[in-house]
PDB file of N, CA and C in Angstrom:
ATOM      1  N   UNK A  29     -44.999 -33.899  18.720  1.00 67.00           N
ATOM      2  CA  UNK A  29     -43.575 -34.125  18.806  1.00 67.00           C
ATOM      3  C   UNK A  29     -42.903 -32.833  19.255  1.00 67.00           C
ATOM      4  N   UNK A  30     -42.117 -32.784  20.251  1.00 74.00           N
ATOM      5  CA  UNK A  30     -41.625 -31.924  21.203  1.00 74.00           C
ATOM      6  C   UNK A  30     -39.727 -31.790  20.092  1.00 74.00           C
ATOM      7  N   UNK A  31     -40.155 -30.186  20.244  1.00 70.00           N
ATOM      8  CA  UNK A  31     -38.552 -30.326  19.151  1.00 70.00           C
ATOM      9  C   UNK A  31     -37.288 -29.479  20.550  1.00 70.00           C
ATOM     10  N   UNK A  32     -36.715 -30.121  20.665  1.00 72.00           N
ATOM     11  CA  UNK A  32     -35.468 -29.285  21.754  1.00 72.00           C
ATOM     12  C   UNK A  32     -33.905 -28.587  21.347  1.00 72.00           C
ATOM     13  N   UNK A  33     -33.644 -28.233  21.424  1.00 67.00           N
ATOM     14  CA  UNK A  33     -32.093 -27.131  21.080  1.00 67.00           C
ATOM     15  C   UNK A  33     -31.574 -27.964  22.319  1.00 67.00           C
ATOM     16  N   UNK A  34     -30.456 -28.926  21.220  1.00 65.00           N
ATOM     17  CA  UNK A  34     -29.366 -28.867  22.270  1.00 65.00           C
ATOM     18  C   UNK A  34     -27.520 -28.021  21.695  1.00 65.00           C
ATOM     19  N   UNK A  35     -27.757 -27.692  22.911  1.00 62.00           N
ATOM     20  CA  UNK A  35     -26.735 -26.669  22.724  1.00 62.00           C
ATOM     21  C   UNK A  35     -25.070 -27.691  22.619  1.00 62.00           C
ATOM     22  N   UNK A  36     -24.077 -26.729  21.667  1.00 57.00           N
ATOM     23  CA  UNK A  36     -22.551 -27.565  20.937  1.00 57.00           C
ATOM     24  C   UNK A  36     -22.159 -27.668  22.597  1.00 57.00           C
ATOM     25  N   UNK A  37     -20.987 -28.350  22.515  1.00 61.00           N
ATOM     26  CA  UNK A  37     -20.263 -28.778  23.716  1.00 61.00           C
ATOM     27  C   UNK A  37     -19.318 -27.461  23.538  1.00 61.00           C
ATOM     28  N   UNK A  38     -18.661 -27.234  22.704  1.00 63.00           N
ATOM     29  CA  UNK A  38     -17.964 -26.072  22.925  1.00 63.00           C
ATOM     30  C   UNK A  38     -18.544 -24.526  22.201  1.00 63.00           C
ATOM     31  N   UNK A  39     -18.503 -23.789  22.720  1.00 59.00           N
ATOM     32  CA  UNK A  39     -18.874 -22.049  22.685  1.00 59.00           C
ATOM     33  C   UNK A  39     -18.532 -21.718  21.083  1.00 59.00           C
ATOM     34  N   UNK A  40     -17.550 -21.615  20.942  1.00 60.00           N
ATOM     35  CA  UNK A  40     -16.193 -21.682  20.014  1.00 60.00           C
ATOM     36  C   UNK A  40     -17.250 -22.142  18.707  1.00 60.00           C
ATOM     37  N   UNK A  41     -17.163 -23.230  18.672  1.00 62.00           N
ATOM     38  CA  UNK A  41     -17.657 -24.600  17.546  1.00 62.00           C
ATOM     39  C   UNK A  41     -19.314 -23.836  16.637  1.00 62.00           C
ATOM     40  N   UNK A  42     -20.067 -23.487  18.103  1.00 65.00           N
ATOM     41  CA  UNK A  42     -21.522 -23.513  17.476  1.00 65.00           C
ATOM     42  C   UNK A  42     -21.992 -22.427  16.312  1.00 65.00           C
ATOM     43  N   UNK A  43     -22.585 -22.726  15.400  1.00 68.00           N
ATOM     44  CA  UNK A  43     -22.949 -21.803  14.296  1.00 68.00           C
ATOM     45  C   UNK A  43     -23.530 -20.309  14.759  1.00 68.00           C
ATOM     46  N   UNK A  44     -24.140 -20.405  15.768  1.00 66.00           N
ATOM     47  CA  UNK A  44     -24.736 -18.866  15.837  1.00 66.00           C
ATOM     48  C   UNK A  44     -23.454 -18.437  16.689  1.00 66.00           C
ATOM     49  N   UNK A  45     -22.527 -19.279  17.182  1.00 67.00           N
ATOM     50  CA  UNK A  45     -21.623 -18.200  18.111  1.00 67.00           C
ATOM     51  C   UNK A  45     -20.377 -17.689  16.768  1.00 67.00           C
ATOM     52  N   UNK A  46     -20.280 -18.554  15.739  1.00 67.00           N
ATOM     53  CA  UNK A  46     -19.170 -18.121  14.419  1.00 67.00           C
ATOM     54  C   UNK A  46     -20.105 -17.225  13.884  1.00 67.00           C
ATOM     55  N   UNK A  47     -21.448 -16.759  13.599  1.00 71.00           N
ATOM     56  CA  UNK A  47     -22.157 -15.753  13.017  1.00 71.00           C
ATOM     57  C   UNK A  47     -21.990 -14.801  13.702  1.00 71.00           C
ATOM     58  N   UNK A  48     -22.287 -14.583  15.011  1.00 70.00           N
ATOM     59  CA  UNK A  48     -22.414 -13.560  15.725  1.00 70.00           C
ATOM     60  C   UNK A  48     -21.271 -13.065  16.561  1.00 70.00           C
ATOM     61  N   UNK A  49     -20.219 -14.119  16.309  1.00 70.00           N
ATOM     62  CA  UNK A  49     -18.837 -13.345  17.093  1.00 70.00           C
ATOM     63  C   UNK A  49     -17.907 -12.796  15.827  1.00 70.00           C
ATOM     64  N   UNK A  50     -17.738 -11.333  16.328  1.00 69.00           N
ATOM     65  CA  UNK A  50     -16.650 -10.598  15.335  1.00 69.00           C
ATOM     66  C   UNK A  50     -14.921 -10.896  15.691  1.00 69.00           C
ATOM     67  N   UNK A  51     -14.640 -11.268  14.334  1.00 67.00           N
ATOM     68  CA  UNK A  51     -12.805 -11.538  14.110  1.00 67.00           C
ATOM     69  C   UNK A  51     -12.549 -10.613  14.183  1.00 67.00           C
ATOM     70  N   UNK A  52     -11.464 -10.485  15.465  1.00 63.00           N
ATOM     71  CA  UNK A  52     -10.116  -9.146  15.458  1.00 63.00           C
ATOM     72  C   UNK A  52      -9.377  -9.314  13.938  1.00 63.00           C
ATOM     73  N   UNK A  53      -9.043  -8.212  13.402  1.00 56.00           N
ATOM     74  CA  UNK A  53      -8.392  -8.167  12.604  1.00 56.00           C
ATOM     75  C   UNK A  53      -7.021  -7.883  13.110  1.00 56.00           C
ATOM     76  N   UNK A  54      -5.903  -8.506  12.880  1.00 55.00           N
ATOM     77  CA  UNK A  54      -4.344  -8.046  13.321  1.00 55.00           C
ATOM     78  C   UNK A  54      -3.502  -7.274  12.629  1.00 55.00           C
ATOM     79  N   UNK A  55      -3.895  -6.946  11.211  1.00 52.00           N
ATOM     80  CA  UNK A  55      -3.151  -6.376  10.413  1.00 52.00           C
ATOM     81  C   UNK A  55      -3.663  -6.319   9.297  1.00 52.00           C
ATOM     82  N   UNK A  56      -3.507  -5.192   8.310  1.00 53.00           N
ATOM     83  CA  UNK A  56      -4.296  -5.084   7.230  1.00 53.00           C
ATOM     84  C   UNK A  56      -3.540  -6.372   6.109  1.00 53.00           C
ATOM     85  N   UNK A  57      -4.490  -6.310   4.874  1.00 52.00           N
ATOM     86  CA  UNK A  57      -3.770  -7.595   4.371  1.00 52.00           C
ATOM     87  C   UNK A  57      -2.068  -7.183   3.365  1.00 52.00           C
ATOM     88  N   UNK A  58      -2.210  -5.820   3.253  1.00 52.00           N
ATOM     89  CA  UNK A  58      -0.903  -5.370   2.296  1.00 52.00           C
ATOM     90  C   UNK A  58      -0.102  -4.642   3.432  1.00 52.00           C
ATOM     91  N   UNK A  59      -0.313  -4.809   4.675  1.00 49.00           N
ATOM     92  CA  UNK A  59       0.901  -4.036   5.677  1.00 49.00           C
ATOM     93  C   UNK A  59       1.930  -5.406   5.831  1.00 49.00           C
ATOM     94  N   UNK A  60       2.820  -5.011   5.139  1.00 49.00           N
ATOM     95  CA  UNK A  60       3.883  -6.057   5.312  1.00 49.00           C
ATOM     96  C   UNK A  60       5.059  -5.625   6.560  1.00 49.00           C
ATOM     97  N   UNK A  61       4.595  -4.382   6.785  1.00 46.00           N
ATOM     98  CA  UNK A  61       5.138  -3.926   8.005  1.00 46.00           C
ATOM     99  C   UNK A  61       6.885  -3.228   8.065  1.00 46.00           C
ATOM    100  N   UNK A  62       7.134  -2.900   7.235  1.00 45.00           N
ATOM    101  CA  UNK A  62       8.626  -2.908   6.738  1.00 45.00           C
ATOM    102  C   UNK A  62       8.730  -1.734   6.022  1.00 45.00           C
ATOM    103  N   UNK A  63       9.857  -0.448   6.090  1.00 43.00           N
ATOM    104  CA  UNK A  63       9.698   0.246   5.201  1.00 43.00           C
ATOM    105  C   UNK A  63      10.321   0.089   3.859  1.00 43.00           C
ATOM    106  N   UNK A  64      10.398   0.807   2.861  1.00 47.00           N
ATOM    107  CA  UNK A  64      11.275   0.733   1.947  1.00 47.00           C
ATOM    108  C   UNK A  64      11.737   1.794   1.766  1.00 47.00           C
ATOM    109  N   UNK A  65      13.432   2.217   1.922  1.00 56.00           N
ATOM    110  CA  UNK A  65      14.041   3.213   1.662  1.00 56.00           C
ATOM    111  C   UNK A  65      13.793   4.703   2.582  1.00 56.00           C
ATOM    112  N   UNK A  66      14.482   5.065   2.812  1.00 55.00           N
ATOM    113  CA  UNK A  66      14.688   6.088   3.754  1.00 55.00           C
ATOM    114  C   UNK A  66      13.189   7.115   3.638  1.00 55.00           C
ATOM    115  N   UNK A  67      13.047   7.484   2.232  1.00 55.00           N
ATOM    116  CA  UNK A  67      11.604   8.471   1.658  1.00 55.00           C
ATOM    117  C   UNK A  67      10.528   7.866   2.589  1.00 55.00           C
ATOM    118  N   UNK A  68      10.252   6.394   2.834  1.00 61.00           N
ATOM    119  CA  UNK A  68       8.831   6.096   2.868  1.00 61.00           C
ATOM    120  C   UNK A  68       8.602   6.507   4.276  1.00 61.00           C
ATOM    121  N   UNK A  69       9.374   6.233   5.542  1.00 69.00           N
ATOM    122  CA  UNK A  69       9.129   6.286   6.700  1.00 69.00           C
ATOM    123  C   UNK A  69       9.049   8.018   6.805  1.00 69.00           C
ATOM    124  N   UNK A  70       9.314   9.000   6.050  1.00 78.00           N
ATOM    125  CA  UNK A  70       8.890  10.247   5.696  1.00 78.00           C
ATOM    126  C   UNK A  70       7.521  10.589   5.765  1.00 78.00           C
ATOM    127  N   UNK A  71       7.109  11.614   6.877  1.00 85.00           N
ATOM    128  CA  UNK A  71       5.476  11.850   6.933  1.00 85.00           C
ATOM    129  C   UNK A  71       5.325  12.579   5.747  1.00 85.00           C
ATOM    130  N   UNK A  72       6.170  13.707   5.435  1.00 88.00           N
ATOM    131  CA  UNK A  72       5.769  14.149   3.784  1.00 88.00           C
ATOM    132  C   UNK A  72       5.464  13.605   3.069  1.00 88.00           C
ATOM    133  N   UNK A  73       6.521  12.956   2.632  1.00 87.00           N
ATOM    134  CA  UNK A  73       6.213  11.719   1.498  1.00 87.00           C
ATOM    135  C   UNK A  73       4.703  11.236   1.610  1.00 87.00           C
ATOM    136  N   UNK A  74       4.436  11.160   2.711  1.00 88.00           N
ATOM    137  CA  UNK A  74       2.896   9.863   2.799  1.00 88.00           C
ATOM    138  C   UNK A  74       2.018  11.124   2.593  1.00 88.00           C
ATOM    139  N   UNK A  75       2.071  12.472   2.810  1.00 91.00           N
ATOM    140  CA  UNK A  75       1.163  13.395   2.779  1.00 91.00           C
ATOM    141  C   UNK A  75       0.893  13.948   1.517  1.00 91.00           C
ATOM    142  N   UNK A  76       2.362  13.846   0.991  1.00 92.00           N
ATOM    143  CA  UNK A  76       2.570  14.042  -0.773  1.00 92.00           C
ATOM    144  C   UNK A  76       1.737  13.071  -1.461  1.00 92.00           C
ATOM    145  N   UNK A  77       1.927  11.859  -0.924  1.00 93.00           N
ATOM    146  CA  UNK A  77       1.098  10.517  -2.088  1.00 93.00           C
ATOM    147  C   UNK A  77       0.043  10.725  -2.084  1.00 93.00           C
ATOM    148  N   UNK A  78      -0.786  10.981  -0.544  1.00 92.00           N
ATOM    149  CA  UNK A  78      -1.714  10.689  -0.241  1.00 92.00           C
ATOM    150  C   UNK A  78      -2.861  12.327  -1.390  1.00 92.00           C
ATOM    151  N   UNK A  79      -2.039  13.561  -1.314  1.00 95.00           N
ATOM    152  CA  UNK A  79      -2.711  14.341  -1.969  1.00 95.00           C
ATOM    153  C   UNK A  79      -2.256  14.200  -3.533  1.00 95.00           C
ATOM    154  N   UNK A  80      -1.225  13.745  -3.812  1.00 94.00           N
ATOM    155  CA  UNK A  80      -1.539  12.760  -4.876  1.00 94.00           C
ATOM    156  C   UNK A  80      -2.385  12.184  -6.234  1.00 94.00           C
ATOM    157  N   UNK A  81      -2.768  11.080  -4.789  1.00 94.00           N
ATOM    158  CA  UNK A  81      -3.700  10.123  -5.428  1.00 94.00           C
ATOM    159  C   UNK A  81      -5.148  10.630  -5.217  1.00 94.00           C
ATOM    160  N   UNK A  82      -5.231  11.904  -3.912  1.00 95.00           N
ATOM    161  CA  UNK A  82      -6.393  12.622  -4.608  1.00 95.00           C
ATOM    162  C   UNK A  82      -6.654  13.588  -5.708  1.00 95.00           C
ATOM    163  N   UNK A  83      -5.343  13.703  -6.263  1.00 95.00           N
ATOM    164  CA  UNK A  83      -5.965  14.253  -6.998  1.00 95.00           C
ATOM    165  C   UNK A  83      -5.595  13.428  -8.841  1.00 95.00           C
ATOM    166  N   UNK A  84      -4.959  12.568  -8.610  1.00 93.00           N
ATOM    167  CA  UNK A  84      -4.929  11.223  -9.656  1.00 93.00           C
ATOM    168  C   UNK A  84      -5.849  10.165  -9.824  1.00 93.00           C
ATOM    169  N   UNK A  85      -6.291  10.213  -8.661  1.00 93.00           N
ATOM    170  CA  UNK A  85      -7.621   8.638  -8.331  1.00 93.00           C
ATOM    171  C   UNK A  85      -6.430   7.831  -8.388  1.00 93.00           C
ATOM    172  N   UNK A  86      -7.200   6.505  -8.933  1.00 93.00           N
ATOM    173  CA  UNK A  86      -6.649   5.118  -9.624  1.00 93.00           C
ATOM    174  C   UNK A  86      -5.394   5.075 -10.594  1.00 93.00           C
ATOM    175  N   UNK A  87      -5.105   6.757 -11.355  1.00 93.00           N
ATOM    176  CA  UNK A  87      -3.428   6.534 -11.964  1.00 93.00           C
ATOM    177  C   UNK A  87      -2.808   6.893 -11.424  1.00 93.00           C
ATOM    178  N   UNK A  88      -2.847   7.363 -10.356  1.00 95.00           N
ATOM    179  CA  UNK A  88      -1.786   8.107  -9.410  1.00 95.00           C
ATOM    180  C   UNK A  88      -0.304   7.262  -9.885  1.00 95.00           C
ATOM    181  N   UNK A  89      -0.396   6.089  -9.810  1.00 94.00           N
ATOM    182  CA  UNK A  89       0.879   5.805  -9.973  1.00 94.00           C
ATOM    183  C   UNK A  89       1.638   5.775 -10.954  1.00 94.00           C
ATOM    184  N   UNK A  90       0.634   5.727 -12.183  1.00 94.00           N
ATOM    185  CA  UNK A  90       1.125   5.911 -13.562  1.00 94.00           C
ATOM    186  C   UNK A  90       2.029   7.470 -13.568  1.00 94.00           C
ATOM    187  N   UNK A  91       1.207   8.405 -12.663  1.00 95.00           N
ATOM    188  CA  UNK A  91       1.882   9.599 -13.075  1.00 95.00           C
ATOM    189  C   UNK A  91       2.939   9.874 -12.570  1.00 95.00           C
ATOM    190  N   UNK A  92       2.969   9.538 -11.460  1.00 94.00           N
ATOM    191  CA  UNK A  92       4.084   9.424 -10.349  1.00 94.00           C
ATOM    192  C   UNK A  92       5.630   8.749 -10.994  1.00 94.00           C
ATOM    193  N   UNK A  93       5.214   7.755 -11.835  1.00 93.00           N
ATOM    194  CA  UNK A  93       5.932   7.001 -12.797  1.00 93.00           C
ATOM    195  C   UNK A  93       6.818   8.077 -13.562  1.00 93.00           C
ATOM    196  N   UNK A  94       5.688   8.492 -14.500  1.00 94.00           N
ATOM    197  CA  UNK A  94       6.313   9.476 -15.438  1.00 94.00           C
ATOM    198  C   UNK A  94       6.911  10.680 -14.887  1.00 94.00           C
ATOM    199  N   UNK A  95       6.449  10.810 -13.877  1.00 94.00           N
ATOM    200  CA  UNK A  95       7.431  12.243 -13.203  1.00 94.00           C
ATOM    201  C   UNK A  95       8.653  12.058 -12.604  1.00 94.00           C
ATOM    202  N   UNK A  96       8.601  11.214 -12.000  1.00 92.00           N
ATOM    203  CA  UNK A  96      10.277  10.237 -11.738  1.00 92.00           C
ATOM    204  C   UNK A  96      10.801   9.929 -13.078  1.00 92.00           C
ATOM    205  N   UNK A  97      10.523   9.634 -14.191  1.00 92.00           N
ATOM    206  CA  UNK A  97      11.260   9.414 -15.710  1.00 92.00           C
ATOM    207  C   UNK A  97      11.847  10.805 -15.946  1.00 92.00           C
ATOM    208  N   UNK A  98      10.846  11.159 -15.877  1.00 93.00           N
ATOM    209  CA  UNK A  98      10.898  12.885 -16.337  1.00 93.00           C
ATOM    210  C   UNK A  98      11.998  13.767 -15.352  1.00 93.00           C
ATOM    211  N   UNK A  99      11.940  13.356 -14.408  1.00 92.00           N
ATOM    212  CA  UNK A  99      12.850  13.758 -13.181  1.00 92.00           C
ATOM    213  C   UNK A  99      14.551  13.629 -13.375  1.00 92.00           C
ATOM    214  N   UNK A 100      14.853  12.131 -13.529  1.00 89.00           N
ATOM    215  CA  UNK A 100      15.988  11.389 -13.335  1.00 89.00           C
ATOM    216  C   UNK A 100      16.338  11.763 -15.167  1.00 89.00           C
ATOM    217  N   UNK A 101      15.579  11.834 -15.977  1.00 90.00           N
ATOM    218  CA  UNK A 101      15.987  11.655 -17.479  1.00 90.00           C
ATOM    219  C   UNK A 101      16.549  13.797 -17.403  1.00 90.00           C
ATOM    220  N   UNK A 102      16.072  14.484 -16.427  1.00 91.00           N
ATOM    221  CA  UNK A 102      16.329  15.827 -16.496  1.00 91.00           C
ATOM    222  C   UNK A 102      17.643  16.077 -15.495  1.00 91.00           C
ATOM    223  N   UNK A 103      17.904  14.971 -15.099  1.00 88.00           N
ATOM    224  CA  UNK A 103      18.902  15.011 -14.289  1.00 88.00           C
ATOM    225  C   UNK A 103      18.712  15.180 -12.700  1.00 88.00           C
ATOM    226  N   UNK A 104      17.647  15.465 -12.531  1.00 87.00           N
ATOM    227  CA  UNK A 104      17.081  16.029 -11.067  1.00 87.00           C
ATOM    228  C   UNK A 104      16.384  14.995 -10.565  1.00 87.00           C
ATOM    229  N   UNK A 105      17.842  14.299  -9.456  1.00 86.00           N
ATOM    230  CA  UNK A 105      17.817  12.895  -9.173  1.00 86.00           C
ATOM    231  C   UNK A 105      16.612  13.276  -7.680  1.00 86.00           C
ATOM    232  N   UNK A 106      16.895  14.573  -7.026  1.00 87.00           N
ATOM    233  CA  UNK A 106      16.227  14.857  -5.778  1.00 87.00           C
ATOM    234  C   UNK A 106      14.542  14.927  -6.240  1.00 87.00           C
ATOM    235  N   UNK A 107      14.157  15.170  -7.225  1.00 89.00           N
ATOM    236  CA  UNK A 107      12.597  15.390  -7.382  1.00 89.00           C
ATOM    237  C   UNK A 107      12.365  13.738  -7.870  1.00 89.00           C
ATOM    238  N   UNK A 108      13.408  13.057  -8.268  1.00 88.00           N
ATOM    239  CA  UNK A 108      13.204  11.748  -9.220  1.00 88.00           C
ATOM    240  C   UNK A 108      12.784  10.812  -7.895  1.00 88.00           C
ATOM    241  N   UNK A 109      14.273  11.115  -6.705  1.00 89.00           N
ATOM    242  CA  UNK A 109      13.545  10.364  -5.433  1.00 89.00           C
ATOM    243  C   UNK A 109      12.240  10.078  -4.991  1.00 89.00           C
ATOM    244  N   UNK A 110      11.585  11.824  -4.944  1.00 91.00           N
ATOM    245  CA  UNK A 110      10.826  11.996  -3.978  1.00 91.00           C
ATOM    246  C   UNK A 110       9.491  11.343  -5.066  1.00 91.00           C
ATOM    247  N   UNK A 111       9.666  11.441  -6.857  1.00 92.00           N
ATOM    248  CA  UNK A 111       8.530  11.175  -7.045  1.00 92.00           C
ATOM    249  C   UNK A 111       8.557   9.440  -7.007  1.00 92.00           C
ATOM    250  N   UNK A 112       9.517   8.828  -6.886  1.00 91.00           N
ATOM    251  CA  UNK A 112       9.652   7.859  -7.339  1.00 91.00           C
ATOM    252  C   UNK A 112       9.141   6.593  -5.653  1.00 91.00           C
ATOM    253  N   UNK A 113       9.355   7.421  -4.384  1.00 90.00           N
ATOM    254  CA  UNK A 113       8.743   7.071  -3.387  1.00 90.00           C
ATOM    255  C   UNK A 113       7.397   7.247  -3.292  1.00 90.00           C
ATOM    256  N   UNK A 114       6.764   8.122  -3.869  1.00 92.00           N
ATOM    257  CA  UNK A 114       5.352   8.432  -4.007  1.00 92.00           C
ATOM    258  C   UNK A 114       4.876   7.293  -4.750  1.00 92.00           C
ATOM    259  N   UNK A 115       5.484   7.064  -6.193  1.00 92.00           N
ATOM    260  CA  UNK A 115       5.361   5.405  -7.072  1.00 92.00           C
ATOM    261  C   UNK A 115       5.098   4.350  -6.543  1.00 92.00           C
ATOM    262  N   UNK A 116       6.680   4.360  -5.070  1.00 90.00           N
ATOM    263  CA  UNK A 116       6.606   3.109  -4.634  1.00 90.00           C
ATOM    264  C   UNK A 116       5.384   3.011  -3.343  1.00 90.00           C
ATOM    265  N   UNK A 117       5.105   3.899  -3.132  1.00 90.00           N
ATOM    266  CA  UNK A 117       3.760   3.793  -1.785  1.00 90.00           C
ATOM    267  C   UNK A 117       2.527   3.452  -2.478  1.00 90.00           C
ATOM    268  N   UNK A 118       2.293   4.108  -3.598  1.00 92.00           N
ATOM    269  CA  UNK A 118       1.005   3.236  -4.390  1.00 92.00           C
ATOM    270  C   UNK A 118       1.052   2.049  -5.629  1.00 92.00           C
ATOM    271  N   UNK A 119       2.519   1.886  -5.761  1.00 90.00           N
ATOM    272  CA  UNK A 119       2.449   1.000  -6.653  1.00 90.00           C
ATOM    273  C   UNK A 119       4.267  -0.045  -6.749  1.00 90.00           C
ATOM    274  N   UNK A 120       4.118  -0.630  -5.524  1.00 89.00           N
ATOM    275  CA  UNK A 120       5.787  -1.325  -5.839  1.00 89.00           C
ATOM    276  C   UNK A 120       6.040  -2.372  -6.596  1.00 89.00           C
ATOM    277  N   UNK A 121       5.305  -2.765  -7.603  1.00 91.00           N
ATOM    278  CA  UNK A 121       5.941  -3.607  -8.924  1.00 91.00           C
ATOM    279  C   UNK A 121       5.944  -2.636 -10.335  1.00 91.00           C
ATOM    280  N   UNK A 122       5.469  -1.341  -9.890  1.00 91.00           N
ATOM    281  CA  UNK A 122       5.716  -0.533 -10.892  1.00 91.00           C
ATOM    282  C   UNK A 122       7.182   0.588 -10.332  1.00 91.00           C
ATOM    283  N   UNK A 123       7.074   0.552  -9.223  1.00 89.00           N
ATOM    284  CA  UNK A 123       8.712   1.604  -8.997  1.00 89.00           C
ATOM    285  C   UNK A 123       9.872   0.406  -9.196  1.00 89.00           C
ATOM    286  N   UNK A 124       9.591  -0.923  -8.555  1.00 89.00           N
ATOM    287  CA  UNK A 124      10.486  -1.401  -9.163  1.00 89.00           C
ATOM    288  C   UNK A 124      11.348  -1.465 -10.425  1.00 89.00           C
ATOM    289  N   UNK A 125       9.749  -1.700 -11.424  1.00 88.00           N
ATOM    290  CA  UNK A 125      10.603  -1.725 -12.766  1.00 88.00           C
ATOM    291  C   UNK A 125      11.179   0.033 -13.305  1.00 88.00           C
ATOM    292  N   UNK A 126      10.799   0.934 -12.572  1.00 86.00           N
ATOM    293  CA  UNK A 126      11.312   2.221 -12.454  1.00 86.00           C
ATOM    294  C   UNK A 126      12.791   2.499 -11.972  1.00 86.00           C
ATOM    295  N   UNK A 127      13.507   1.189 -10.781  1.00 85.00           N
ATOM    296  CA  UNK A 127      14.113   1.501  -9.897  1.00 85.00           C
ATOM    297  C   UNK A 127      15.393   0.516 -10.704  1.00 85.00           C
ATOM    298  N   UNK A 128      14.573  -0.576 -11.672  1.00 83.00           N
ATOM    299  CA  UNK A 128      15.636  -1.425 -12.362  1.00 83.00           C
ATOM    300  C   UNK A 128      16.037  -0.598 -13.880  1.00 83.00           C
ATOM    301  N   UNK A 129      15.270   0.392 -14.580  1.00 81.00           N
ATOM    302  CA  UNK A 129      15.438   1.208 -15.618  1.00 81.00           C
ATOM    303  C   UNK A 129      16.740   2.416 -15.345  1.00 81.00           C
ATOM    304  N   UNK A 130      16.860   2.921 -13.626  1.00 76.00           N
ATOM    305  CA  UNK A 130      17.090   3.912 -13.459  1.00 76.00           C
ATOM    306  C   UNK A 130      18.302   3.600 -12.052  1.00 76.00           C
ATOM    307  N   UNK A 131      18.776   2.514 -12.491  1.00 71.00           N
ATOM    308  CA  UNK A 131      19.235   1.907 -11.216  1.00 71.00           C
ATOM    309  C   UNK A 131      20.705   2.566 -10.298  1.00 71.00           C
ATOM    310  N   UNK A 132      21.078   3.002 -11.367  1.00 67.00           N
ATOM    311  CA  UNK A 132      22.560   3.832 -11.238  1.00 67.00           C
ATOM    312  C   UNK A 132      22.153   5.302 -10.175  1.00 67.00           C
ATOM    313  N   UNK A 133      21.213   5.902 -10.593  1.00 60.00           N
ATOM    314  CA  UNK A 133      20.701   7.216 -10.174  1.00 60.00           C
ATOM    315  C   UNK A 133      20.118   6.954  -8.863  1.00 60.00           C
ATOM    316  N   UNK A 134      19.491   5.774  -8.877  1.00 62.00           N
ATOM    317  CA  UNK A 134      18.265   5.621  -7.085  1.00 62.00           C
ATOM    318  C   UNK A 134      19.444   5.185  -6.228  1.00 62.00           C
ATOM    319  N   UNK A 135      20.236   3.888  -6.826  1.00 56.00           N
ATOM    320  CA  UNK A 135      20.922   3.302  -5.735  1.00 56.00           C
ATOM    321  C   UNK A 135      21.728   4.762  -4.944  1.00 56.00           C
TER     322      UNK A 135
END
């Protein structure tokens, strides 16, 4: 018994062409593409977070948190900004509730 490959009607459709053809990616999945607030579109700012969170790991944002508390509760609304954009680049449901505690001072 003679076994034959017949090939899909369309390119697209056939299993080894969905295995072996690579998806463009268009956008990462958390680039919502939009900035927030004047700080973020700031290359500092992103250079600030970014050394940061190397040297925070995974709490970076926790600390970032507390230094914006610590900031705005000392009165020093300009360091409260800048830490509080650093917050919001690694963590925006945590600057939020930072930004709703402290709302008088950010707006």
């Amino acid at each position: 018994m003679a076994l034959t490959f017949a090939a899909s009607r369309t390119g697209n459709d056939a299993i080894l062409a969905r295995i072996f053809t690579r998806r463009s990616v268009s956008r990462g999945a958390n680039d919502n593409g939009r900035a927030i607030g004047d700080l973020m579109s700031d290359p500092q700012v992103l250079r600030d977070t970014l050394l940061h969170f190397a040297r925070h790991g995974m709490g970076a944002a926790a600390v970032a948190r507390r230094e914006a508390a610590e900031a705005f509760d000392a009165g020093d609304d300009t360091s409260g900004r800048k830490w509080l954009a650093i917050c919001r680049q690694l963590d925006r449901r945590m600057a939020r509730g930072l930004e709703s505690r402290f709302a008088p001072l950010v707006g």
